[in-house]
PDB file of C-alpha atoms and ligand atoms in Angstrom:
ATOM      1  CA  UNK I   1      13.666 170.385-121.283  1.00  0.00           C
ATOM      2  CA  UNK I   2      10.051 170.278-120.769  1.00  0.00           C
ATOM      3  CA  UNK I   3       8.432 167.050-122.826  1.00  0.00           C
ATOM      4  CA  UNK I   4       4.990 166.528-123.654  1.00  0.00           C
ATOM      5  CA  UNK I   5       3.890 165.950-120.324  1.00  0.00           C
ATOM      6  CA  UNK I   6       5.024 169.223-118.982  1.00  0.00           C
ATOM      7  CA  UNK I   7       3.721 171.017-121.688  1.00  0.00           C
ATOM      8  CA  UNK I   8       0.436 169.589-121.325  1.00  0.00           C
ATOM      9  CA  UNK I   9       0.435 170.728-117.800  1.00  0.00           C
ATOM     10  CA  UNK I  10       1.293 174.272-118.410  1.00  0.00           C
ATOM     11  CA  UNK I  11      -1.242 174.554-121.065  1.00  0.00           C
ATOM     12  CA  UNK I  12      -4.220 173.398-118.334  1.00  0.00           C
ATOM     13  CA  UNK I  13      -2.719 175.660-115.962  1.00  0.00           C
ATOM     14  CA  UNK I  14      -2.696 178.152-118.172  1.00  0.00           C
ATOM     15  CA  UNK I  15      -6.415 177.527-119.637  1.00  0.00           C
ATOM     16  CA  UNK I  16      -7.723 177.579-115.981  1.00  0.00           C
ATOM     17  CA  UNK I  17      -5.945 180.701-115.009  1.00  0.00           C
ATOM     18  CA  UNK I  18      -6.123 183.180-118.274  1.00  0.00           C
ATOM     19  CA  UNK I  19      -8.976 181.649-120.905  1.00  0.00           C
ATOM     20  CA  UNK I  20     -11.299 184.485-121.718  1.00  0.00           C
ATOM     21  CA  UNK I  21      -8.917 187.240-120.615  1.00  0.00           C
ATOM     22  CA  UNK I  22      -8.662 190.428-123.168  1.00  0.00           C
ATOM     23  CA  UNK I  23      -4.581 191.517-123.564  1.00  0.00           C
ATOM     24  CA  UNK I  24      -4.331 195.050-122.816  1.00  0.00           C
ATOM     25  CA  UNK I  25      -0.980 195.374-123.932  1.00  0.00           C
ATOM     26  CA  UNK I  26       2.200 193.243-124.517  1.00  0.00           C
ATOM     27  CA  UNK I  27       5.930 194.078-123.290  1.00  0.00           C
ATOM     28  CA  UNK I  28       8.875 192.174-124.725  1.00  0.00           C
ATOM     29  CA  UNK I  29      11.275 192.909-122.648  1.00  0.00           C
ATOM     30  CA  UNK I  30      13.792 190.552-124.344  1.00  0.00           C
ATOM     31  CA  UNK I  31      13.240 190.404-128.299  1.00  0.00           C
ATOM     32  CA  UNK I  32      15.362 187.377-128.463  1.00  0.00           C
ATOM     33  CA  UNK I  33      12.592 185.361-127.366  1.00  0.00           C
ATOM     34  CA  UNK I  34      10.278 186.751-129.880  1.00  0.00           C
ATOM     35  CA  UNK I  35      10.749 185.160-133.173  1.00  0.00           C
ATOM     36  CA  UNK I  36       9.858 187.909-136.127  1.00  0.00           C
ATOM     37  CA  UNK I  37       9.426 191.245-135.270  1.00  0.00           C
ATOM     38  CA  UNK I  38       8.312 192.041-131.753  1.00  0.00           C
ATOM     39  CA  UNK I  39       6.550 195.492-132.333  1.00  0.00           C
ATOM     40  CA  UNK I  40       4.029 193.186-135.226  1.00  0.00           C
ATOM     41  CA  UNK I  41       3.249 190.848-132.086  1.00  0.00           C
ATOM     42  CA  UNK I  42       2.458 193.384-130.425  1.00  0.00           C
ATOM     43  CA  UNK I  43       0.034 195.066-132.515  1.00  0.00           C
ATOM     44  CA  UNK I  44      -1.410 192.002-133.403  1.00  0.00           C
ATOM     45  CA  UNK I  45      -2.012 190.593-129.697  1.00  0.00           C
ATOM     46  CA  UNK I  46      -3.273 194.229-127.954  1.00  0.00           C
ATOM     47  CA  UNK I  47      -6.779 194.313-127.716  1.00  0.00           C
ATOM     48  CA  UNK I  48      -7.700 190.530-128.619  1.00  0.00           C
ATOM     49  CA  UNK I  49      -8.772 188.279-126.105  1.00  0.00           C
ATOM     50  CA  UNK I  50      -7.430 184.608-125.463  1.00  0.00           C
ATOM     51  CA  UNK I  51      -9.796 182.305-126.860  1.00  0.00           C
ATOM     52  CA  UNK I  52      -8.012 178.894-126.787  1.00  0.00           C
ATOM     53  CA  UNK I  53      -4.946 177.524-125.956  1.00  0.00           C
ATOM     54  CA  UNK I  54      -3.671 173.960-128.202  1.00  0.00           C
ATOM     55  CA  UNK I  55      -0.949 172.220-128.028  1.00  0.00           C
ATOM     56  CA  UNK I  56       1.319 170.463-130.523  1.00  0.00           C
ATOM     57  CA  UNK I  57       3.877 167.973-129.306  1.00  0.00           C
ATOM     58  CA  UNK I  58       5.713 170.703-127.331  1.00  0.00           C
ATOM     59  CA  UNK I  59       4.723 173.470-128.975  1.00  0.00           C
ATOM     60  CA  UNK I  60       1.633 175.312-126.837  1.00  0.00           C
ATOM     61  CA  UNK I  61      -0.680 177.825-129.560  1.00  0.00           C
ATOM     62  CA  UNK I  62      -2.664 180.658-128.322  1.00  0.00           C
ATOM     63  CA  UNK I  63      -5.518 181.956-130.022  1.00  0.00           C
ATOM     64  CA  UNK I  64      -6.452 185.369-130.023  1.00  0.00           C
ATOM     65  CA  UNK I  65      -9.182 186.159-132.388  1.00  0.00           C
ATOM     66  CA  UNK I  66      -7.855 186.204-136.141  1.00  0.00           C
ATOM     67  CA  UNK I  67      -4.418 185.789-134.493  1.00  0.00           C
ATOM     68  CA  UNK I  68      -2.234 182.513-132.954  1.00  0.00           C
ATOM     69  CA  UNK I  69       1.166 182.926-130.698  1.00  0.00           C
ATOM     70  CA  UNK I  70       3.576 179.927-130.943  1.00  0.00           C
ATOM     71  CA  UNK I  71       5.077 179.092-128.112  1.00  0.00           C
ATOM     72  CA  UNK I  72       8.332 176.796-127.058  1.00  0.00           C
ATOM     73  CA  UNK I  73       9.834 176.298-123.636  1.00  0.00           C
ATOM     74  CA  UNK I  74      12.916 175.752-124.745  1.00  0.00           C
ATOM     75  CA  UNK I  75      14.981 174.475-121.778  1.00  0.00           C
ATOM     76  CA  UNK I  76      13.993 176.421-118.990  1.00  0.00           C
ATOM     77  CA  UNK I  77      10.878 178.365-120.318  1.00  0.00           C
ATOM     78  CA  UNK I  78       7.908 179.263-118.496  1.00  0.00           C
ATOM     79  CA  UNK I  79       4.640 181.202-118.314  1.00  0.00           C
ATOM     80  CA  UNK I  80       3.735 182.598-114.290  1.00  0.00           C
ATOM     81  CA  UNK I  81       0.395 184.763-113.894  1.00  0.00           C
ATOM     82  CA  UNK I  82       1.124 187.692-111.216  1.00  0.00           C
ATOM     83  CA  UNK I  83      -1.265 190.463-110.195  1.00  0.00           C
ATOM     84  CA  UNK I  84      -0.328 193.478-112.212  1.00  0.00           C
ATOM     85  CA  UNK I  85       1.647 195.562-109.020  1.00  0.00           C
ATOM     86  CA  UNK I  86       3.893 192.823-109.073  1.00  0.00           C
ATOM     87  CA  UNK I  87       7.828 193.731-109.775  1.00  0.00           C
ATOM     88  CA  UNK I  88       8.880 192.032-112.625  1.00  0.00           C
ATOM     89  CA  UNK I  89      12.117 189.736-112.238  1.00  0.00           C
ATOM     90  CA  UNK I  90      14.983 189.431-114.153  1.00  0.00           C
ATOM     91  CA  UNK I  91      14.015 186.584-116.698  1.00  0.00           C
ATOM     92  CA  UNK I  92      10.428 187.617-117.026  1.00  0.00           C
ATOM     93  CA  UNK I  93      11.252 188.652-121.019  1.00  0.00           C
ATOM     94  CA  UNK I  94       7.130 188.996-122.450  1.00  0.00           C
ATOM     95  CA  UNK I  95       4.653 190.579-120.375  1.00  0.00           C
ATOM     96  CA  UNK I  96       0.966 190.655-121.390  1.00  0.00           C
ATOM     97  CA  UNK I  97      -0.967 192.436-119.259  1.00  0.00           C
ATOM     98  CA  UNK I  98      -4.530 191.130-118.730  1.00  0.00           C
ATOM     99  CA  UNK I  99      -8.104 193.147-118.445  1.00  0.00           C
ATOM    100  CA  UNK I 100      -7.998 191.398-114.537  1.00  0.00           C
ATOM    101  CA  UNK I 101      -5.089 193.306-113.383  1.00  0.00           C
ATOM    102  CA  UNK I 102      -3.170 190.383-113.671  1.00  0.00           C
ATOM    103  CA  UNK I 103      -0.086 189.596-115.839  1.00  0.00           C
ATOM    104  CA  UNK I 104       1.070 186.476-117.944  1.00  0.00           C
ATOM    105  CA  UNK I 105       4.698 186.726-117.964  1.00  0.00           C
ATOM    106  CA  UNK I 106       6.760 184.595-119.875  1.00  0.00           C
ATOM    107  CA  UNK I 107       9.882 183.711-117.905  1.00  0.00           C
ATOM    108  CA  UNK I 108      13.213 182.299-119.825  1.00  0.00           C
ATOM    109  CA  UNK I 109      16.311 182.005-118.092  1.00  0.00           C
ATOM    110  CA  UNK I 110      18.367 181.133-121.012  1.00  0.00           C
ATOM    111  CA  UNK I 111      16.420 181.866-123.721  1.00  0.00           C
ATOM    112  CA  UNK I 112      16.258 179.034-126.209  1.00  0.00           C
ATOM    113  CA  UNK I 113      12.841 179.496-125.638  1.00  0.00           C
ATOM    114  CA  UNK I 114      10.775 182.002-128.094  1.00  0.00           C
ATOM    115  CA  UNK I 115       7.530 183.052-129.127  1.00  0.00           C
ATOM    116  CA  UNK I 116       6.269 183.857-132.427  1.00  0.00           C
ATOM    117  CA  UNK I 117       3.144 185.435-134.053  1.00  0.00           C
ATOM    118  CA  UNK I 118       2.295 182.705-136.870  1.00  0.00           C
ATOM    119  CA  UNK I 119       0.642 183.670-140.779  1.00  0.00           C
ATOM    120  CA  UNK I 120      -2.544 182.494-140.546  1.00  0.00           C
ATOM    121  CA  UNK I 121      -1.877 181.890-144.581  1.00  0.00           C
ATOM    122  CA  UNK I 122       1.329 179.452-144.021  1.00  0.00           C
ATOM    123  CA  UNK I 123       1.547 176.473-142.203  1.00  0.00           C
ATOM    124  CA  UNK I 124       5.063 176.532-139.800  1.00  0.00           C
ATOM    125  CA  UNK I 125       7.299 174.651-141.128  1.00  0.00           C
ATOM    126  CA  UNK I 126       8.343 173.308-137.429  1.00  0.00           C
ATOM    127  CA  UNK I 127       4.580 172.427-137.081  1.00  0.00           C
ATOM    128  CA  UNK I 128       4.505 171.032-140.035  1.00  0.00           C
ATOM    129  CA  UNK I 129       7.297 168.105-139.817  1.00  0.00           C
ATOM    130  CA  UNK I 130       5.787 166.887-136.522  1.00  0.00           C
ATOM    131  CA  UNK I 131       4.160 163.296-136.700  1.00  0.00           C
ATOM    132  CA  UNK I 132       1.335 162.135-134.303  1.00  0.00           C
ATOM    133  CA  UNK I 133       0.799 163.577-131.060  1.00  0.00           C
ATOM    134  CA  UNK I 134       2.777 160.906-128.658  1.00  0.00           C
ATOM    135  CA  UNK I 135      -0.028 160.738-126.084  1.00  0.00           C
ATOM    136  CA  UNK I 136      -2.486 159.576-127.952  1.00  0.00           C
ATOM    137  CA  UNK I 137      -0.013 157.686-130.040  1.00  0.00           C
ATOM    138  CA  UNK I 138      -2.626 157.165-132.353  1.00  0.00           C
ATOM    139  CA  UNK I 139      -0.617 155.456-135.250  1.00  0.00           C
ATOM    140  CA  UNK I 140      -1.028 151.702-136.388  1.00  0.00           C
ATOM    141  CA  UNK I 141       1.735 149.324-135.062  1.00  0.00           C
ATOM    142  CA  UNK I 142       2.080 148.477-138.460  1.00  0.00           C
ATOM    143  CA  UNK I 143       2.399 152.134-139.521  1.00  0.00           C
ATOM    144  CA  UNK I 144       5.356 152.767-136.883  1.00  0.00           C
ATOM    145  CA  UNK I 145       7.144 149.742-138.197  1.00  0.00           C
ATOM    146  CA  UNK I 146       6.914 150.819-141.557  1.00  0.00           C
ATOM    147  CA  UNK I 147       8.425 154.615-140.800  1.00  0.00           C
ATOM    148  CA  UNK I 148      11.510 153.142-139.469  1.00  0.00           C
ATOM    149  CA  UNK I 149      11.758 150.201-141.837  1.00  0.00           C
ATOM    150  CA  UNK I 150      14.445 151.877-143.685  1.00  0.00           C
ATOM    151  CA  UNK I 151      16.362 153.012-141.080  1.00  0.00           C
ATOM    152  CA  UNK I 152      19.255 151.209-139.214  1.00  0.00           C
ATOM    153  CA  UNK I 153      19.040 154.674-136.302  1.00  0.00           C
ATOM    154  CA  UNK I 154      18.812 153.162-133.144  1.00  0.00           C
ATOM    155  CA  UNK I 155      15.487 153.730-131.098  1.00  0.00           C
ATOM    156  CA  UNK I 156      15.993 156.148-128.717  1.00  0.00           C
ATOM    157  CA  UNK I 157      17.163 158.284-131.532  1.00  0.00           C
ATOM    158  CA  UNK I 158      14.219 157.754-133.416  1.00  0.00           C
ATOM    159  CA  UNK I 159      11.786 158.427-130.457  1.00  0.00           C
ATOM    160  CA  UNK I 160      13.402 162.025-130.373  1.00  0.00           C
ATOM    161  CA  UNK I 161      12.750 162.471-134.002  1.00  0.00           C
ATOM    162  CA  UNK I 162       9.334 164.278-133.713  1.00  0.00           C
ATOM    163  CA  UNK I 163       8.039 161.775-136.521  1.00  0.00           C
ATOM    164  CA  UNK I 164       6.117 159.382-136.621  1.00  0.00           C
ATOM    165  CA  UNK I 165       5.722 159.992-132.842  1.00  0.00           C
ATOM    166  CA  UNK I 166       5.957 164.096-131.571  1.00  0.00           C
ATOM    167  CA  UNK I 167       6.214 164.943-128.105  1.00  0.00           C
ATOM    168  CA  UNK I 168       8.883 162.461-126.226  1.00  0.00           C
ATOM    169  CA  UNK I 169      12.250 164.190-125.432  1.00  0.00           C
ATOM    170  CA  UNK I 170      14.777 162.363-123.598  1.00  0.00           C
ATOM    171  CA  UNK I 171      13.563 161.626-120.197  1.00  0.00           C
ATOM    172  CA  UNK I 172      10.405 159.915-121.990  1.00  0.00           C
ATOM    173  CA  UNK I 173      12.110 158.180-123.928  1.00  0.00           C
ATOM    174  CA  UNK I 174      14.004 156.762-121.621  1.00  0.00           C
ATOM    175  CA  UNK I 175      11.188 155.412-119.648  1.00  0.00           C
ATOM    176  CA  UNK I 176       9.044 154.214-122.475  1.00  0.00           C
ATOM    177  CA  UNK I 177      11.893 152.099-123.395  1.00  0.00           C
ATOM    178  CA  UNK I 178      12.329 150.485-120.122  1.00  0.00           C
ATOM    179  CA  UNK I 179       8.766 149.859-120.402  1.00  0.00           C
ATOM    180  CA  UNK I 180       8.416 148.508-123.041  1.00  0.00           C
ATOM    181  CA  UNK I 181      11.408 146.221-122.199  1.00  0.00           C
ATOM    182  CA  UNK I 182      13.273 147.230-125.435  1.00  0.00           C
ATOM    183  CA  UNK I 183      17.011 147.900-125.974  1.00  0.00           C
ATOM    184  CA  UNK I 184      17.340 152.103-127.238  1.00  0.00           C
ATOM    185  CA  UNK I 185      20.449 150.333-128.907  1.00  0.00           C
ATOM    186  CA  UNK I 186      18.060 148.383-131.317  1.00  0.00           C
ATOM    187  CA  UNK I 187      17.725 149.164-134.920  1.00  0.00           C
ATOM    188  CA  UNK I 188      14.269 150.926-136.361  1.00  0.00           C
ATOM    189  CA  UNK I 189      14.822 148.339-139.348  1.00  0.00           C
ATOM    190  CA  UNK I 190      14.950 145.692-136.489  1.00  0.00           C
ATOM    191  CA  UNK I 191      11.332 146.445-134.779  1.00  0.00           C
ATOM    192  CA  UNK I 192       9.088 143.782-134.666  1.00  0.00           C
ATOM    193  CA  UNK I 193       5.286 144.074-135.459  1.00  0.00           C
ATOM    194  CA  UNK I 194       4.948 142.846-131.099  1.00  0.00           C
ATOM    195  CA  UNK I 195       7.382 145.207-130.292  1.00  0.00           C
ATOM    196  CA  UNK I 196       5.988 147.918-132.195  1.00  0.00           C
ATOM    197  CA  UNK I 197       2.445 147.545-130.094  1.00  0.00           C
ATOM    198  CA  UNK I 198       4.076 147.527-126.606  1.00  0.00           C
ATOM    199  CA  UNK I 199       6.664 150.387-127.759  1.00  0.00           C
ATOM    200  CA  UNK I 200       2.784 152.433-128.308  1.00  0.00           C
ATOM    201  CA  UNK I 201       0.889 150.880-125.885  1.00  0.00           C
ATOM    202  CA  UNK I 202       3.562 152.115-123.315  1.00  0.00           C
ATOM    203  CA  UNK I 203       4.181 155.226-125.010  1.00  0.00           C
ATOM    204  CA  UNK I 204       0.329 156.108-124.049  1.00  0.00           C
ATOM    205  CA  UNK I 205       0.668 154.713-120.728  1.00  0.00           C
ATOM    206  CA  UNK I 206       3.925 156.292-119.423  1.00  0.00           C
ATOM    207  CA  UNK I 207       3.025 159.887-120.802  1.00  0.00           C
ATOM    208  CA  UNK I 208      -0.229 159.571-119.420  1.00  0.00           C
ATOM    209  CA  UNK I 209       1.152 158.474-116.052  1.00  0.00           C
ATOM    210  CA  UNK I 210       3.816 161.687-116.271  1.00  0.00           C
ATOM    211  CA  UNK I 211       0.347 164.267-117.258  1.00  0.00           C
ATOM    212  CA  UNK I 212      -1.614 162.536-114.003  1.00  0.00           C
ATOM    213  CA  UNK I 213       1.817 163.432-111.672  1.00  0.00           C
ATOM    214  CA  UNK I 214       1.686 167.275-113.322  1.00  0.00           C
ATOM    215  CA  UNK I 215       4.773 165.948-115.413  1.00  0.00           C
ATOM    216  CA  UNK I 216       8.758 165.671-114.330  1.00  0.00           C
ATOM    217  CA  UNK I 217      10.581 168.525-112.485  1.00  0.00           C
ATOM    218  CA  UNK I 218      14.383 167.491-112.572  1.00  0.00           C
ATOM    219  CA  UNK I 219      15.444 170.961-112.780  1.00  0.00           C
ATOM    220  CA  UNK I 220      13.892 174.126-114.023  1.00  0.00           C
ATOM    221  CA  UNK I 221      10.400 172.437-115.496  1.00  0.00           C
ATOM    222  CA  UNK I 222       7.197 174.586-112.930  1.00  0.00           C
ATOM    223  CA  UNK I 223       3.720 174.618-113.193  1.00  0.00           C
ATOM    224  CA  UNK I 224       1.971 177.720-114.224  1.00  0.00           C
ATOM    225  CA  UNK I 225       1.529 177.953-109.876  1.00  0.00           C
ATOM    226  CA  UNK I 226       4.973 177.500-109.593  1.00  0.00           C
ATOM    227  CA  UNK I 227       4.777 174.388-108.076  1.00  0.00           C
ATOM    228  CA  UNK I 228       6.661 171.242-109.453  1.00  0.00           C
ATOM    229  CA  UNK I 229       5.680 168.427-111.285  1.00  0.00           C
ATOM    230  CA  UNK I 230       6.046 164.963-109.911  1.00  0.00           C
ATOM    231  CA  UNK I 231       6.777 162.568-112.282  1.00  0.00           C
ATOM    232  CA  UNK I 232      10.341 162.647-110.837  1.00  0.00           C
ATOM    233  CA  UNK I 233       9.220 160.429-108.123  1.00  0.00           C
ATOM    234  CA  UNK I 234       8.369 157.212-110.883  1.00  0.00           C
ATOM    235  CA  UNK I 235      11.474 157.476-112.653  1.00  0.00           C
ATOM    236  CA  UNK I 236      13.088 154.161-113.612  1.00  0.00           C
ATOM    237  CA  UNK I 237      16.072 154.614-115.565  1.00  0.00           C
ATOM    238  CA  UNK I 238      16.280 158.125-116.532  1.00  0.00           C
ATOM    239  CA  UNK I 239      19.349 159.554-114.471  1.00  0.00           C
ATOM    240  CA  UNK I 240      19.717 156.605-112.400  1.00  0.00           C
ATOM    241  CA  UNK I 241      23.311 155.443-113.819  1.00  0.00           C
ATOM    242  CA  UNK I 242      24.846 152.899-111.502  1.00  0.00           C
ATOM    243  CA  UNK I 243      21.784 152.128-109.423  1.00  0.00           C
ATOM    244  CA  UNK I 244      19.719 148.938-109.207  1.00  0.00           C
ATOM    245  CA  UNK I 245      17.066 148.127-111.551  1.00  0.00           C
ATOM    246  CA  UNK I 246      13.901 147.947-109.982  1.00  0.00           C
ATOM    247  CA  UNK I 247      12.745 144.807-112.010  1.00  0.00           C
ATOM    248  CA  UNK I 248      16.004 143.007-112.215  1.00  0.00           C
ATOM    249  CA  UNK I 249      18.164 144.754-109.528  1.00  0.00           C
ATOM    250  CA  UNK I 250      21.191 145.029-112.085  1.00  0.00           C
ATOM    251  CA  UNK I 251      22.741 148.177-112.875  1.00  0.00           C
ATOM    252  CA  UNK I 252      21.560 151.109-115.103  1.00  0.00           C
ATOM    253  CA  UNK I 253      23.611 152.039-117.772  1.00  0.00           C
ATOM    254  CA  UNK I 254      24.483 154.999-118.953  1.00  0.00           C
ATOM    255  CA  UNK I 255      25.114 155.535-122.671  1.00  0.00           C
ATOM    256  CA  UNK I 256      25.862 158.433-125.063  1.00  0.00           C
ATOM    257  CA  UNK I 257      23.244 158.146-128.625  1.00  0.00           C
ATOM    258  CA  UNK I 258      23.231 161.367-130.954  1.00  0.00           C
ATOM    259  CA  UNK I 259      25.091 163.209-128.246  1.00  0.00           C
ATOM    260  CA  UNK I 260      22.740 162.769-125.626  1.00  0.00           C
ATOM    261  CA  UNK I 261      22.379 160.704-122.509  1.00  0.00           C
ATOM    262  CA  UNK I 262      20.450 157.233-122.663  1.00  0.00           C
ATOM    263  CA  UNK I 263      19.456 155.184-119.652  1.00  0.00           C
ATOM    264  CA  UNK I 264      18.667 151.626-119.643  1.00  0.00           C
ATOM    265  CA  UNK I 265      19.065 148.008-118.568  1.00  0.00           C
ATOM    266  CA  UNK I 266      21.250 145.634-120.097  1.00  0.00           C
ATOM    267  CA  UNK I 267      19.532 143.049-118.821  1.00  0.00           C
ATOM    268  CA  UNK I 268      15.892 144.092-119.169  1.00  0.00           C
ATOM    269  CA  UNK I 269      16.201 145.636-122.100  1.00  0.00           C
ATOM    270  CA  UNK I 270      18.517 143.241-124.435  1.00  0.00           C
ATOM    271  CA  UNK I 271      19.392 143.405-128.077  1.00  0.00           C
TER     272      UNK I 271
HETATM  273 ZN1   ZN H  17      16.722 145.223-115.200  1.00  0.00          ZN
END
């Protein structure tokens, strides 16, 4: 699932490829990926030109005049610009075709992905919930302790939370752990105030390390060129079960948390 990273890079590829473009019309091929009704998107996107694009954790916002699209990736989400001739393929599900003759397709294989034309009038409640933007991690060691003071959730967990820290899925998390030497096993009740720093000093680092390789491409994640990211390359722990750790040459472990993998060092990472 694209992460923060990966997000990031889409939404540059996207701002050098289709900023200032006027929509001529939109398609939706698919309304499953269109959260609300997709004749009101529509309506509400022909015409206007793209003024911005923003991100939120891993949510990317386009602005179109008095109008913003929400946009998740979902699992296997993604937005390709083709010259207008092009056929369209079989998961290209919401077509906006551009004043350039080009097209901005958005592509979803299985469709966990969505967009959705916000109220200008209510904030979304998914926006809403999310904590600090994770690359900038801007958030006082002190503060971060204090979220998860009450909490005996183990880290990892809490990384994937979206709050305090929104942005870090499960490949991040992985790494920023091993980073930051700490155990995803350890309790948020149990962070101390010199953990907490490295935990956001590395959180910055590694996530700004994953933006400069054009983010992770394990399976479906592609740039807005098509082209993958390559973050894959610096991976640590993160799907590495069985091999040796690069610091201590020990085995990674693999673990189940909240249903979902975790990847770490026993030894490099104790309780
Ligand atoms: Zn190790």
């Amino acid at each position: 699932m694209p992460e923060l990273p990966e997000v990031e890079t889409v939404r540059r590829g996207l701002l050098a490829e289709v900023l200032g473009q006027k929509v001529l019309q939109v398609k939706v091929h698919r309304a499953s990926v269109v959260r609300g009704a997709p004749k009101a998107l529509c309506r509400a996107i022909e015409g206007q030109t793209l003024e911005g694009i923003d991100r939120a954790a891993k949510y990317l916002l386009f602005r179109f005049g008095p109008h913003s699209l929400l946009a998740h990736l979902g699992m296997s989400g993604k937005f390709v610009v083709t010259k207008a001739q092009e056929p369209l393929k079989p998961h290209d599900r919401v077509v906006f075709t551009l004043s350039d003759q080009r097209r901005l397709v958005f592509s979803e294989l299985r469709c966990f992905g969505f967009l959705e034309l916000l109220d200008p009038n209510v904030q979304h409640p998914r926006l809403a919930k999310l904590g600090v933007d994770a690359l900038t991690a801007a958030i006082e060691p002190k503060a971060l302790q204090a979220a998860w003071s009450h909490t005996k959730r183990p880290l990892k967990t809490l990384l994937l939370d979206q709050s305090p820290l929104a942005g870090i899925g499960n490949i991040y998390a992985a790494e920023i752990l091993f980073a930051a030497k700490l155990s995803p096993l350890l309790a948020g009740n149990k962070l101390r105030p010199t953990q907490a720093l490295r935990l956001l000093e590395e959180t910055r680092r590694i996530l700004g390390l994953a933006l400069e390789a054009n983010g992770t491409s394990i399976s479906d994640f592609r740039r807005v060129d098509d082209k993958t990211g390559g973050f894959q390359e610096f991976l640590q722990v993160y799907g590495k079960t069985d091999q040796p750790c690069r610091t201590c040459g020990r085995g990674i472990k693999r673990i189940i948390q909240a249903g979902r993998s975790s990847f770490y060092c026993p030894h490099c990472q104790k309780l």
